[in-house]
Short mmCIF file of C-alpha atoms and ligand atoms in Angstrom, two decimals:
data_model
loop_
_atom_site.label_atom_id
_atom_site.label_comp_id
_atom_site.label_asym_id
_atom_site.label_seq_id
_atom_site.Cartn_x
_atom_site.Cartn_y
_atom_site.Cartn_z
CA MET A 1 -21.94 0.10 12.40
CA PHE A 2 -20.88 0.38 8.78
CA ASN A 3 -23.50 0.43 6.05
CA LYS A 4 -24.27 -2.77 4.20
CA ASP A 5 -22.33 -1.79 1.06
CA PHE A 6 -19.14 -1.15 3.00
CA ILE A 7 -16.37 -3.43 1.71
CA PHE A 8 -14.43 -5.50 4.22
CA GLY A 9 -11.31 -7.01 2.74
CA VAL A 10 -7.89 -8.43 3.33
CA ALA A 11 -4.67 -7.62 1.46
CA THR A 12 -1.39 -9.17 0.32
CA ALA A 13 1.29 -8.47 -2.29
CA SER A 14 2.89 -10.77 -4.86
CA TYR A 15 6.52 -10.66 -3.77
CA GLN A 16 5.64 -11.07 -0.12
CA ILE A 17 3.61 -14.27 -0.50
CA GLU A 18 4.15 -16.12 -3.77
CA GLY A 19 7.55 -17.83 -3.60
CA SER A 20 8.36 -19.95 -6.69
CA LEU A 21 10.55 -17.17 -8.00
CA ASP A 22 11.91 -19.25 -10.86
CA ALA A 23 8.63 -20.81 -11.95
CA ASP A 24 7.13 -20.60 -15.42
CA GLY A 25 9.66 -18.23 -16.90
CA ARG A 26 9.32 -15.48 -14.28
CA CYS A 27 12.20 -13.08 -14.68
CA LYS A 28 14.21 -11.51 -11.93
CA SER A 29 12.87 -8.56 -9.94
CA ILE A 30 14.79 -5.89 -8.05
CA TRP A 31 13.87 -7.68 -4.81
CA ASP A 32 15.53 -10.91 -5.97
CA THR A 33 18.70 -8.93 -6.52
CA PHE A 34 18.35 -7.01 -3.26
CA THR A 35 17.85 -10.12 -1.11
CA GLU A 36 20.91 -11.79 -2.65
CA ASP A 37 22.96 -9.50 -0.43
CA LYS A 38 22.07 -10.90 3.00
CA LYS A 39 23.11 -7.66 4.67
CA ASN A 40 20.09 -5.92 3.13
CA ILE A 41 17.61 -8.12 5.00
CA ILE A 42 17.53 -7.95 8.78
CA ASP A 43 17.31 -11.72 9.31
CA GLY A 44 19.12 -12.66 6.11
CA SER A 45 16.03 -14.43 4.80
CA ASP A 46 14.50 -14.30 1.32
CA ALA A 47 11.16 -14.80 -0.43
CA LYS A 48 11.99 -17.97 -2.36
CA VAL A 49 9.20 -19.86 -0.56
CA CYS A 50 7.60 -17.63 2.10
CA CYS A 51 3.82 -18.38 2.01
CA ASP A 52 4.20 -20.53 -1.09
CA SER A 53 1.10 -18.92 -2.57
CA TYR A 54 2.08 -19.55 -6.17
CA LEU A 55 1.49 -23.22 -5.47
CA LYS A 56 -1.07 -22.95 -2.69
CA TYR A 57 -3.38 -20.29 -4.06
CA LYS A 58 -6.41 -22.55 -3.82
CA ASP A 59 -5.77 -23.00 -0.10
CA ASP A 60 -5.37 -19.21 0.17
CA VAL A 61 -8.77 -18.66 -1.38
CA LYS A 62 -10.33 -21.16 1.02
CA LEU A 63 -8.92 -19.18 3.92
CA ILE A 64 -10.16 -15.92 2.44
CA LYS A 65 -13.60 -17.44 1.99
CA GLU A 66 -13.66 -18.67 5.56
CA LEU A 67 -12.72 -15.18 6.76
CA GLY A 68 -15.88 -13.93 5.09
CA VAL A 69 -14.43 -10.85 3.40
CA ASP A 70 -16.12 -9.16 0.47
CA ALA A 71 -12.85 -8.49 -1.37
CA TYR A 72 -9.27 -9.70 -1.66
CA ARG A 73 -6.56 -7.21 -2.58
CA PHE A 74 -3.46 -8.79 -4.12
CA SER A 75 -0.82 -7.62 -6.54
CA ILE A 76 0.45 -8.83 -9.87
CA ALA A 77 4.14 -9.52 -10.32
CA TRP A 78 5.29 -7.63 -13.41
CA PRO A 79 8.25 -10.03 -13.86
CA ARG A 80 5.86 -13.00 -14.02
CA VAL A 81 3.67 -11.66 -16.78
CA ILE A 82 6.16 -9.83 -18.99
CA ASP A 83 9.42 -11.43 -20.06
CA GLU A 84 12.84 -9.85 -20.55
CA ASN A 85 12.04 -9.15 -24.20
CA ASN A 86 9.00 -7.17 -23.07
CA LYS A 87 6.64 -9.87 -24.37
CA PRO A 88 3.69 -11.35 -22.45
CA ASN A 89 4.36 -14.52 -20.47
CA LYS A 90 1.27 -16.67 -20.88
CA LYS A 91 2.09 -19.02 -18.02
CA GLY A 92 2.54 -16.17 -15.58
CA LEU A 93 -0.74 -14.62 -16.69
CA ARG A 94 -2.45 -17.99 -16.29
CA TYR A 95 -1.65 -17.97 -12.56
CA TYR A 96 -3.52 -14.70 -12.01
CA ILE A 97 -6.41 -15.78 -14.24
CA ASN A 98 -6.76 -18.95 -12.17
CA LEU A 99 -6.55 -17.02 -8.93
CA CYS A 100 -9.27 -14.60 -10.04
CA LYS A 101 -11.52 -17.42 -11.22
CA GLU A 102 -11.12 -19.18 -7.89
CA LEU A 103 -12.04 -15.95 -6.04
CA ILE A 104 -15.03 -15.21 -8.22
CA LYS A 105 -16.29 -18.77 -7.86
CA LYS A 106 -16.40 -18.13 -4.14
CA ASN A 107 -18.00 -14.72 -4.54
CA ILE A 108 -14.95 -12.72 -3.45
CA LYS A 109 -14.19 -9.56 -5.40
CA PRO A 110 -10.61 -9.37 -6.69
CA VAL A 111 -8.96 -5.96 -6.19
CA VAL A 112 -5.75 -5.87 -8.18
CA THR A 113 -2.69 -3.78 -7.38
CA LEU A 114 -0.62 -3.40 -10.53
CA TYR A 115 2.62 -2.32 -8.93
CA HIS A 116 3.59 -3.41 -5.44
CA TRP A 117 7.34 -2.91 -5.77
CA ASP A 118 8.58 -5.93 -7.73
CA LEU A 119 10.04 -4.09 -10.69
CA PRO A 120 11.65 -6.36 -13.30
CA GLN A 121 15.42 -6.18 -12.83
CA TRP A 122 15.94 -5.68 -16.56
CA LEU A 123 13.93 -2.45 -16.32
CA GLU A 124 15.98 -1.28 -13.34
CA ASP A 125 19.04 -1.97 -15.47
CA LYS A 126 17.62 0.48 -17.99
CA GLY A 127 17.38 3.16 -15.30
CA GLY A 128 14.19 2.24 -13.46
CA PHE A 129 12.07 5.28 -12.60
CA LEU A 130 14.77 7.62 -13.91
CA ASN A 131 14.22 6.23 -17.39
CA ASP A 132 11.76 8.47 -19.24
CA GLU A 133 10.47 5.38 -21.05
CA ILE A 134 9.34 3.70 -17.81
CA SER A 135 5.75 4.91 -18.15
CA ASN A 136 5.56 3.40 -21.64
CA TYR A 137 6.75 0.05 -20.33
CA PHE A 138 4.22 0.29 -17.50
CA GLU A 139 1.45 1.22 -19.92
CA TYR A 140 2.20 -1.85 -22.02
CA TYR A 141 2.30 -4.13 -18.98
CA VAL A 142 -1.06 -2.77 -17.77
CA ASP A 143 -2.53 -3.27 -21.23
CA VAL A 144 -1.45 -6.93 -21.20
CA VAL A 145 -2.81 -7.54 -17.69
CA THR A 146 -6.15 -5.82 -18.16
CA LYS A 147 -6.78 -7.71 -21.41
CA ALA A 148 -5.83 -11.04 -19.83
CA LEU A 149 -8.13 -10.41 -16.85
CA ASP A 150 -10.96 -9.08 -18.97
CA GLY A 151 -14.32 -10.09 -17.51
CA LEU A 152 -12.70 -11.12 -14.23
CA VAL A 153 -11.44 -7.90 -12.66
CA THR A 154 -12.99 -4.44 -12.54
CA ASP A 155 -11.15 -2.95 -9.54
CA TYR A 156 -7.60 -1.75 -10.05
CA ILE A 157 -5.05 0.07 -7.93
CA THR A 158 -2.25 1.41 -10.07
CA ILE A 159 0.63 1.78 -7.61
CA ASN A 160 1.12 0.83 -3.98
CA GLU A 161 2.80 3.48 -1.82
CA PRO A 162 4.68 5.75 -4.20
CA GLN A 163 6.38 6.99 -1.03
CA CYS A 164 8.17 3.66 -0.61
CA VAL A 165 8.96 3.36 -4.30
CA ILE A 166 10.82 6.67 -4.18
CA TYR A 167 11.70 7.62 -0.61
CA THR A 168 12.32 4.27 1.09
CA SER A 169 14.10 2.84 -1.96
CA HIS A 170 16.13 5.87 -3.07
CA VAL A 171 16.45 8.25 -0.12
CA ALA A 172 16.48 5.97 2.94
CA CYS A 173 17.78 3.24 0.59
CA VAL A 174 16.52 0.39 2.77
CA PHE A 175 14.23 -1.09 0.09
CA ALA A 176 15.25 -2.42 -3.33
CA PRO A 177 17.05 -1.35 -5.35
CA GLY A 178 18.56 0.78 -2.56
CA THR A 179 20.37 3.26 -4.81
CA LYS A 180 20.69 6.87 -3.63
CA TYR A 181 19.05 9.63 -5.71
CA SER A 182 19.87 13.33 -5.60
CA ASP A 183 16.99 15.78 -5.07
CA LYS A 184 16.93 16.42 -8.79
CA GLU A 185 16.70 12.70 -9.51
CA ILE A 186 13.98 12.25 -6.92
CA LEU A 187 11.80 14.86 -8.62
CA LYS A 188 12.34 13.26 -12.00
CA ALA A 189 11.52 9.79 -10.64
CA VAL A 190 8.40 11.13 -8.91
CA HIS A 191 7.25 12.70 -12.16
CA ASN A 192 7.89 9.51 -14.14
CA LEU A 193 6.01 7.50 -11.52
CA LEU A 194 3.05 9.87 -11.80
CA LEU A 195 3.12 9.43 -15.57
CA CYS A 196 3.06 5.65 -15.05
CA HIS A 197 -0.07 6.13 -12.98
CA GLY A 198 -1.76 8.42 -15.51
CA LYS A 199 -1.06 6.18 -18.48
CA ALA A 200 -2.22 3.12 -16.55
CA VAL A 201 -5.55 4.75 -15.67
CA LYS A 202 -6.19 5.55 -19.33
CA VAL A 203 -5.46 1.97 -20.37
CA ILE A 204 -7.71 0.56 -17.66
CA ARG A 205 -10.58 2.86 -18.69
CA ARG A 206 -10.14 1.80 -22.30
CA ASN A 207 -9.90 -1.94 -21.66
CA VAL A 208 -12.14 -2.58 -18.67
CA LYS A 209 -15.89 -2.16 -18.65
CA ASN A 210 -17.30 -0.65 -15.44
CA SER A 211 -13.82 -0.21 -14.04
CA THR A 212 -13.07 1.39 -10.72
CA VAL A 213 -9.57 2.80 -10.40
CA GLY A 214 -7.47 4.30 -7.65
CA ILE A 215 -3.96 4.57 -6.29
CA ALA A 216 -2.79 3.52 -2.81
CA PRO A 217 -0.36 5.92 -1.20
CA CYS A 218 0.61 5.54 2.46
CA SER A 219 0.70 8.22 5.08
CA ARG A 220 1.19 9.00 8.74
CA PRO A 221 -1.39 11.62 9.58
CA ALA A 222 -0.51 14.52 11.86
CA ILE A 223 -2.86 14.19 14.84
CA PRO A 224 -3.90 17.11 17.05
CA VAL A 225 -3.41 16.31 20.74
CA ASP A 226 -6.44 18.48 21.46
CA PRO A 227 -9.23 17.78 18.96
CA ASN A 228 -11.17 20.82 20.15
CA ASN A 229 -8.43 23.28 19.29
CA GLU A 230 -9.42 24.35 15.79
CA LEU A 231 -6.17 26.14 15.08
CA LEU A 232 -4.21 23.04 16.09
CA VAL A 233 -6.37 20.88 13.82
CA GLN A 234 -5.73 23.31 10.96
CA LYS A 235 -1.96 23.21 11.59
CA CYS A 236 -2.05 19.41 11.55
CA TYR A 237 -3.85 19.49 8.22
CA GLU A 238 -1.15 21.78 6.81
CA LYS A 239 1.64 19.63 8.25
CA TYR A 240 0.12 16.51 6.70
CA PHE A 241 0.11 18.08 3.23
CA GLU A 242 3.47 19.84 3.51
CA CYS A 243 5.93 19.71 0.61
CA LYS A 244 9.22 21.37 1.57
CA LYS A 245 12.73 20.68 0.41
CA GLU A 246 14.09 20.36 3.93
CA GLY A 247 11.30 17.93 4.87
CA GLU A 248 10.89 14.30 3.87
CA TYR A 249 8.94 15.52 0.88
CA ALA A 250 9.13 12.27 -1.08
CA ASN A 251 7.72 10.38 1.89
CA LEU A 252 4.70 12.67 2.30
CA VAL A 253 1.32 13.05 0.65
CA SER A 254 1.03 16.13 -1.51
CA ILE A 255 3.90 15.68 -3.97
CA TYR A 256 2.02 12.66 -5.33
CA SER A 257 -1.63 13.22 -4.50
CA ASP A 258 -1.87 16.90 -5.44
CA PRO A 259 -0.93 16.31 -9.10
CA ILE A 260 -3.15 13.22 -9.23
CA PHE A 261 -6.26 14.64 -7.57
CA LEU A 262 -5.85 18.41 -7.99
CA GLY A 263 -4.02 18.55 -11.30
CA ASP A 264 -0.79 20.22 -10.18
CA TYR A 265 2.10 20.03 -7.73
CA PRO A 266 1.82 22.19 -4.59
CA LYS A 267 2.93 25.82 -4.90
CA SER A 268 5.78 25.27 -2.46
CA TYR A 269 7.16 22.56 -4.76
CA TYR A 270 7.75 25.07 -7.55
CA GLU A 271 9.28 27.54 -5.10
CA ASP A 272 11.53 25.18 -3.16
CA PHE A 273 12.84 23.25 -6.12
CA LYS A 274 12.88 25.96 -8.77
CA ASP A 275 16.46 25.17 -9.89
CA ILE A 276 16.04 21.43 -10.23
CA LEU A 277 12.53 20.95 -11.60
CA PRO A 278 11.98 18.13 -14.07
CA ASN A 279 10.42 18.92 -17.40
CA ILE A 280 6.71 19.26 -16.57
CA THR A 281 4.32 19.96 -19.42
CA LYS A 282 0.66 20.87 -19.39
CA GLU A 283 -0.05 17.57 -21.17
CA ASP A 284 1.78 15.67 -18.44
CA LEU A 285 -0.31 17.31 -15.74
CA GLU A 286 -3.51 16.50 -17.61
CA LEU A 287 -2.44 12.91 -18.06
CA ILE A 288 -1.62 12.55 -14.37
CA HIS A 289 -4.92 14.18 -13.36
CA GLN A 290 -7.27 11.38 -14.50
CA PRO A 291 -10.60 11.13 -12.71
CA LEU A 292 -10.42 8.36 -10.10
CA ASP A 293 -13.16 6.47 -8.31
CA PHE A 294 -11.31 6.02 -5.04
CA LEU A 295 -8.48 7.38 -3.05
CA TYR A 296 -7.05 4.28 -1.42
CA GLN A 297 -4.71 4.82 1.49
CA ASN A 298 -2.53 2.63 3.70
CA PHE A 299 -2.59 3.73 7.34
CA TYR A 300 -0.75 2.14 10.24
CA SER A 301 0.27 4.90 12.60
CA GLY A 302 0.33 8.64 13.11
CA THR A 303 2.27 11.46 14.75
CA TYR A 304 0.89 13.75 17.44
CA TYR A 305 1.31 17.53 17.37
CA ASN A 306 0.61 20.28 19.88
CA PHE A 307 1.36 23.93 20.64
CA ASP A 308 4.12 24.55 23.16
CA LYS A 309 3.95 27.19 25.92
CA ASP A 310 4.94 29.91 23.47
CA GLY A 311 2.30 28.87 21.00
CA ASN A 312 4.68 27.16 18.56
CA PHE A 313 3.34 24.19 16.65
CA LYS A 314 5.48 21.20 17.57
CA LEU A 315 5.73 17.46 17.46
CA GLU A 316 4.49 15.76 20.61
CA PRO A 317 6.90 12.86 21.22
CA PHE A 318 5.60 9.44 22.19
CA TYR A 319 6.07 9.04 25.93
CA PRO A 320 8.21 6.15 27.20
CA GLY A 321 6.14 3.00 27.26
CA PHE A 322 3.73 4.20 24.57
CA PRO A 323 1.89 1.23 22.98
CA VAL A 324 3.81 -0.09 19.99
CA GLY A 325 3.87 -3.01 17.59
CA ASN A 326 6.87 -5.22 16.94
CA ILE A 327 8.38 -2.99 14.24
CA ASP A 328 9.99 0.34 14.95
CA TRP A 329 7.56 2.69 13.18
CA LEU A 330 4.34 1.13 14.43
CA GLN A 331 3.02 3.16 17.36
CA VAL A 332 -0.64 2.46 18.12
CA VAL A 333 -2.39 5.67 17.05
CA PRO A 334 -6.01 4.79 16.24
CA GLU A 335 -6.90 8.43 15.49
CA ALA A 336 -4.90 7.94 12.27
CA LEU A 337 -8.08 6.35 10.92
CA TYR A 338 -10.10 9.40 11.90
CA TYR A 339 -7.89 12.33 10.88
CA GLY A 340 -6.21 10.60 7.93
CA PRO A 341 -9.40 9.94 5.93
CA LYS A 342 -10.92 13.22 7.10
CA PHE A 343 -7.99 15.37 5.94
CA LEU A 344 -7.68 13.47 2.66
CA TYR A 345 -11.36 13.86 1.92
CA GLN A 346 -11.28 17.53 2.82
CA ARG A 347 -8.50 18.14 0.29
CA TYR A 348 -9.22 15.66 -2.50
CA LYS A 349 -12.99 15.13 -2.22
CA THR A 350 -12.74 11.55 -3.43
CA PRO A 351 -14.30 8.50 -1.70
CA ILE A 352 -11.76 6.84 0.58
CA ILE A 353 -10.89 3.17 0.95
CA ILE A 354 -8.40 2.00 3.57
CA SER A 355 -6.26 -0.31 1.47
CA GLU A 356 -4.05 -1.47 4.35
CA ASN A 357 -4.19 -1.38 8.11
CA GLY A 358 -2.73 -3.97 10.43
CA PHE A 359 -0.48 -4.86 13.31
CA CYS A 360 2.93 -6.45 13.63
CA ASP A 361 3.29 -8.57 16.74
CA ASN A 362 5.66 -11.13 18.15
CA ASP A 363 3.33 -14.03 17.39
CA PHE A 364 4.21 -17.63 18.18
CA VAL A 365 2.44 -20.95 18.67
CA SER A 366 1.33 -21.43 22.28
CA LEU A 367 1.37 -24.64 24.27
CA ASP A 368 -2.23 -25.22 23.27
CA GLY A 369 -1.18 -25.23 19.62
CA LYS A 370 -2.95 -21.94 18.92
CA VAL A 371 -1.69 -18.45 18.15
CA HIS A 372 -3.12 -15.87 20.55
CA ASP A 373 -2.74 -12.28 19.42
CA PRO A 374 -4.74 -10.01 21.73
CA GLY A 375 -2.60 -7.03 20.73
CA ARG A 376 -3.70 -7.31 17.10
CA ILE A 377 -7.34 -7.77 18.10
CA ASP A 378 -7.22 -4.66 20.24
CA TYR A 379 -5.46 -2.69 17.50
CA LEU A 380 -8.05 -3.64 14.88
CA ARG A 381 -10.96 -2.77 17.16
CA ARG A 382 -9.52 0.59 18.15
CA TYR A 383 -8.74 1.56 14.57
CA LEU A 384 -12.12 0.40 13.28
CA ASN A 385 -13.86 2.44 15.97
CA GLU A 386 -12.13 5.54 14.64
CA LEU A 387 -12.96 4.65 11.05
CA GLU A 388 -16.58 4.18 11.97
CA ARG A 389 -16.56 7.58 13.68
CA VAL A 390 -15.22 9.34 10.58
CA SER A 391 -17.51 7.39 8.25
CA LYS A 392 -20.40 9.38 9.70
CA GLU A 393 -18.75 12.56 8.42
CA ILE A 394 -17.15 11.63 5.11
CA ASP A 395 -17.47 9.06 2.32
CA VAL A 396 -15.50 5.93 3.35
CA ARG A 397 -16.21 2.84 1.26
CA GLY A 398 -14.01 0.07 2.54
CA TYR A 399 -11.28 -1.33 4.74
CA PHE A 400 -8.60 -3.97 4.06
CA VAL A 401 -6.57 -5.66 6.79
CA TRP A 402 -2.87 -6.11 6.17
CA SER A 403 -2.39 -9.00 5.91
CA LEU A 404 -4.04 -12.34 5.24
CA PHE A 405 -0.99 -14.17 6.51
CA ASP A 406 2.49 -13.57 7.85
CA ASN A 407 4.73 -12.93 4.89
CA PHE A 408 8.03 -11.60 3.58
CA GLU A 409 8.18 -8.20 5.26
CA TRP A 410 10.67 -6.59 2.85
CA ASN A 411 13.93 -5.61 4.53
CA SER A 412 12.69 -7.24 7.76
CA GLY A 413 12.46 -10.55 5.95
CA LEU A 414 10.42 -13.26 7.64
CA SER A 415 11.08 -11.88 11.11
CA LYS A 416 8.04 -9.59 11.29
CA ARG A 417 4.51 -10.95 11.41
CA PHE A 418 1.42 -9.00 10.27
CA GLY A 419 -0.90 -11.89 9.44
CA LEU A 420 -4.34 -12.94 10.57
CA VAL A 421 -2.95 -16.38 9.75
CA TYR A 422 0.33 -17.59 11.20
CA VAL A 423 2.82 -19.22 8.84
CA ASP A 424 5.33 -21.75 10.12
CA TYR A 425 8.12 -21.18 7.60
CA LYS A 426 9.77 -24.46 8.55
CA THR A 427 6.83 -26.68 7.68
CA GLY A 428 4.64 -24.39 5.58
CA GLU A 429 1.78 -24.92 8.04
CA ARG A 430 -0.76 -22.12 8.31
CA ILE A 431 -2.55 -21.54 11.62
CA LYS A 432 -5.44 -19.14 12.03
CA LYS A 433 -4.67 -16.66 14.79
CA ASP A 434 -7.30 -15.46 17.28
CA SER A 435 -7.51 -12.22 15.27
CA PHE A 436 -8.71 -14.21 12.24
CA LYS A 437 -11.80 -15.25 14.22
CA GLU A 438 -12.21 -11.74 15.58
CA TYR A 439 -12.11 -10.12 12.13
CA LYS A 440 -14.51 -12.76 10.86
CA ASN A 441 -16.96 -11.75 13.60
CA ILE A 442 -16.49 -8.06 12.94
CA ILE A 443 -17.35 -8.63 9.28
CA LYS A 444 -20.34 -10.75 10.14
CA LYS A 445 -21.74 -7.97 12.28
CA ARG A 446 -20.64 -5.33 9.75
CA GLY A 447 -18.39 -3.72 12.36
CA GLU A 448 -21.09 -3.41 14.99
C1 PNW B 501 3.17 -1.26 3.76
N1 PNW B 501 4.96 3.77 7.45
O1 PNW B 501 4.33 -0.50 3.89
C2 PNW B 501 3.31 -2.10 2.50
O2 PNW B 501 2.38 -1.75 1.50
C3 PNW B 501 3.27 -3.57 2.72
O3 PNW B 501 3.83 -4.24 1.63
C4 PNW B 501 3.97 -3.90 4.01
O4 PNW B 501 4.16 -5.26 4.22
C5 PNW B 501 3.15 -3.30 5.13
O5 PNW B 501 2.91 -1.92 4.93
C6 PNW B 501 3.73 -3.50 6.51
O6 PNW B 501 4.95 -2.85 6.62
C7 PNW B 501 4.44 0.55 4.81
O7 PNW B 501 6.01 3.91 8.06
C8 PNW B 501 5.28 1.60 4.51
O8 PNW B 501 4.06 4.58 7.65
C9 PNW B 501 5.45 2.67 5.35
C10 PNW B 501 4.78 2.72 6.55
C11 PNW B 501 3.92 1.70 6.85
C12 PNW B 501 3.78 0.61 6.00
#
């Protein structure tokens, strides 16, 4: 049972649902460019229509209302609201104002993500996150948005998954823009991204009365195979917050969240990268270290660890046949929603909100015309059980399912489905899956 103030929500992101990429003077984003090369997207699809939410937002809000959530998390497309001359685009802003009004009319709290990966292409052409001016451009964009949504929105998330913005896009290079960075460039881009965050928080505090602000990183918690082994739990904690040059440091937690919540990069960062550090000033660190109301976090899976016979801490591989979703990184590890929030709270002492959690399945329309998704229902229940368990120990304020409907799943295109609502991309029809009804019931009973 969650307490009565606990927020149940559902989440989406602009590029994944809106379509209408040429409407109302929207300029090109890095994902428009990236999807032009069909080889970048597993099924060769694009987001030109996808859920068609730019045109169907009123239908979206009806669905959200029917689901019974307290809050809807969506993102704003930078290229819709700022033009190529870095001037506000009134028509683009109007879309988000209308969406917020529609939500508020139905008593649903809008939670706005300011950056969910659709960088304007013209800014990428100026160097993207390697451009030291990027945080000034972001600051201006956030100023425009917060003023336009004044009186409508109080809850902001600055950036979704810095890990994907840097690591997946510039190390793994499977997300837009897909250009490879050297270690030195990665550190510079990380620092510029953190400055974007810091400047955005200041603008929000200045422009928005009673604001609540956070950032939404993602992470795969290290899970102890034996929860009663205290040393193992401690090692998992350390693994989770590791920042080492030979590790996937830009895909982990501490390189971003330590400066934001603790005011400085981890000690190992300065040691491991001493020859290639970006220019980091005391003022920068202060700017990045703004007080935040929430630590949002996207959790989908986790990785088990154990001691071997000789007492070495080691990864415990998933055994053959381990429960998985329909996308390669999605093993079903419900304890992620116990240890993840617990470790984060232990380190950062900030109230936690799960900004994304959800399941990718091979959903299709059955003979009876319905979409049955028992796997997703089971996943949600298992994960919520773990969240409820940890909520008795730490301060957890909310939970958002990813996602309202099937949508454009980045480099997987339209081939991967995470929705509570099925989308037939041929006809545009939306069909509520069984999990939609299940989540609706869970909310009604406050997770009982
Ligand atoms: C998130 N991981 O990305 C994104 O915020 C969404 O836009 C996306 O559609 C959703 O999850 C589903 O993929 C993730 O490997 C990035 O831990 C990384 C991971 C999981 C999700």
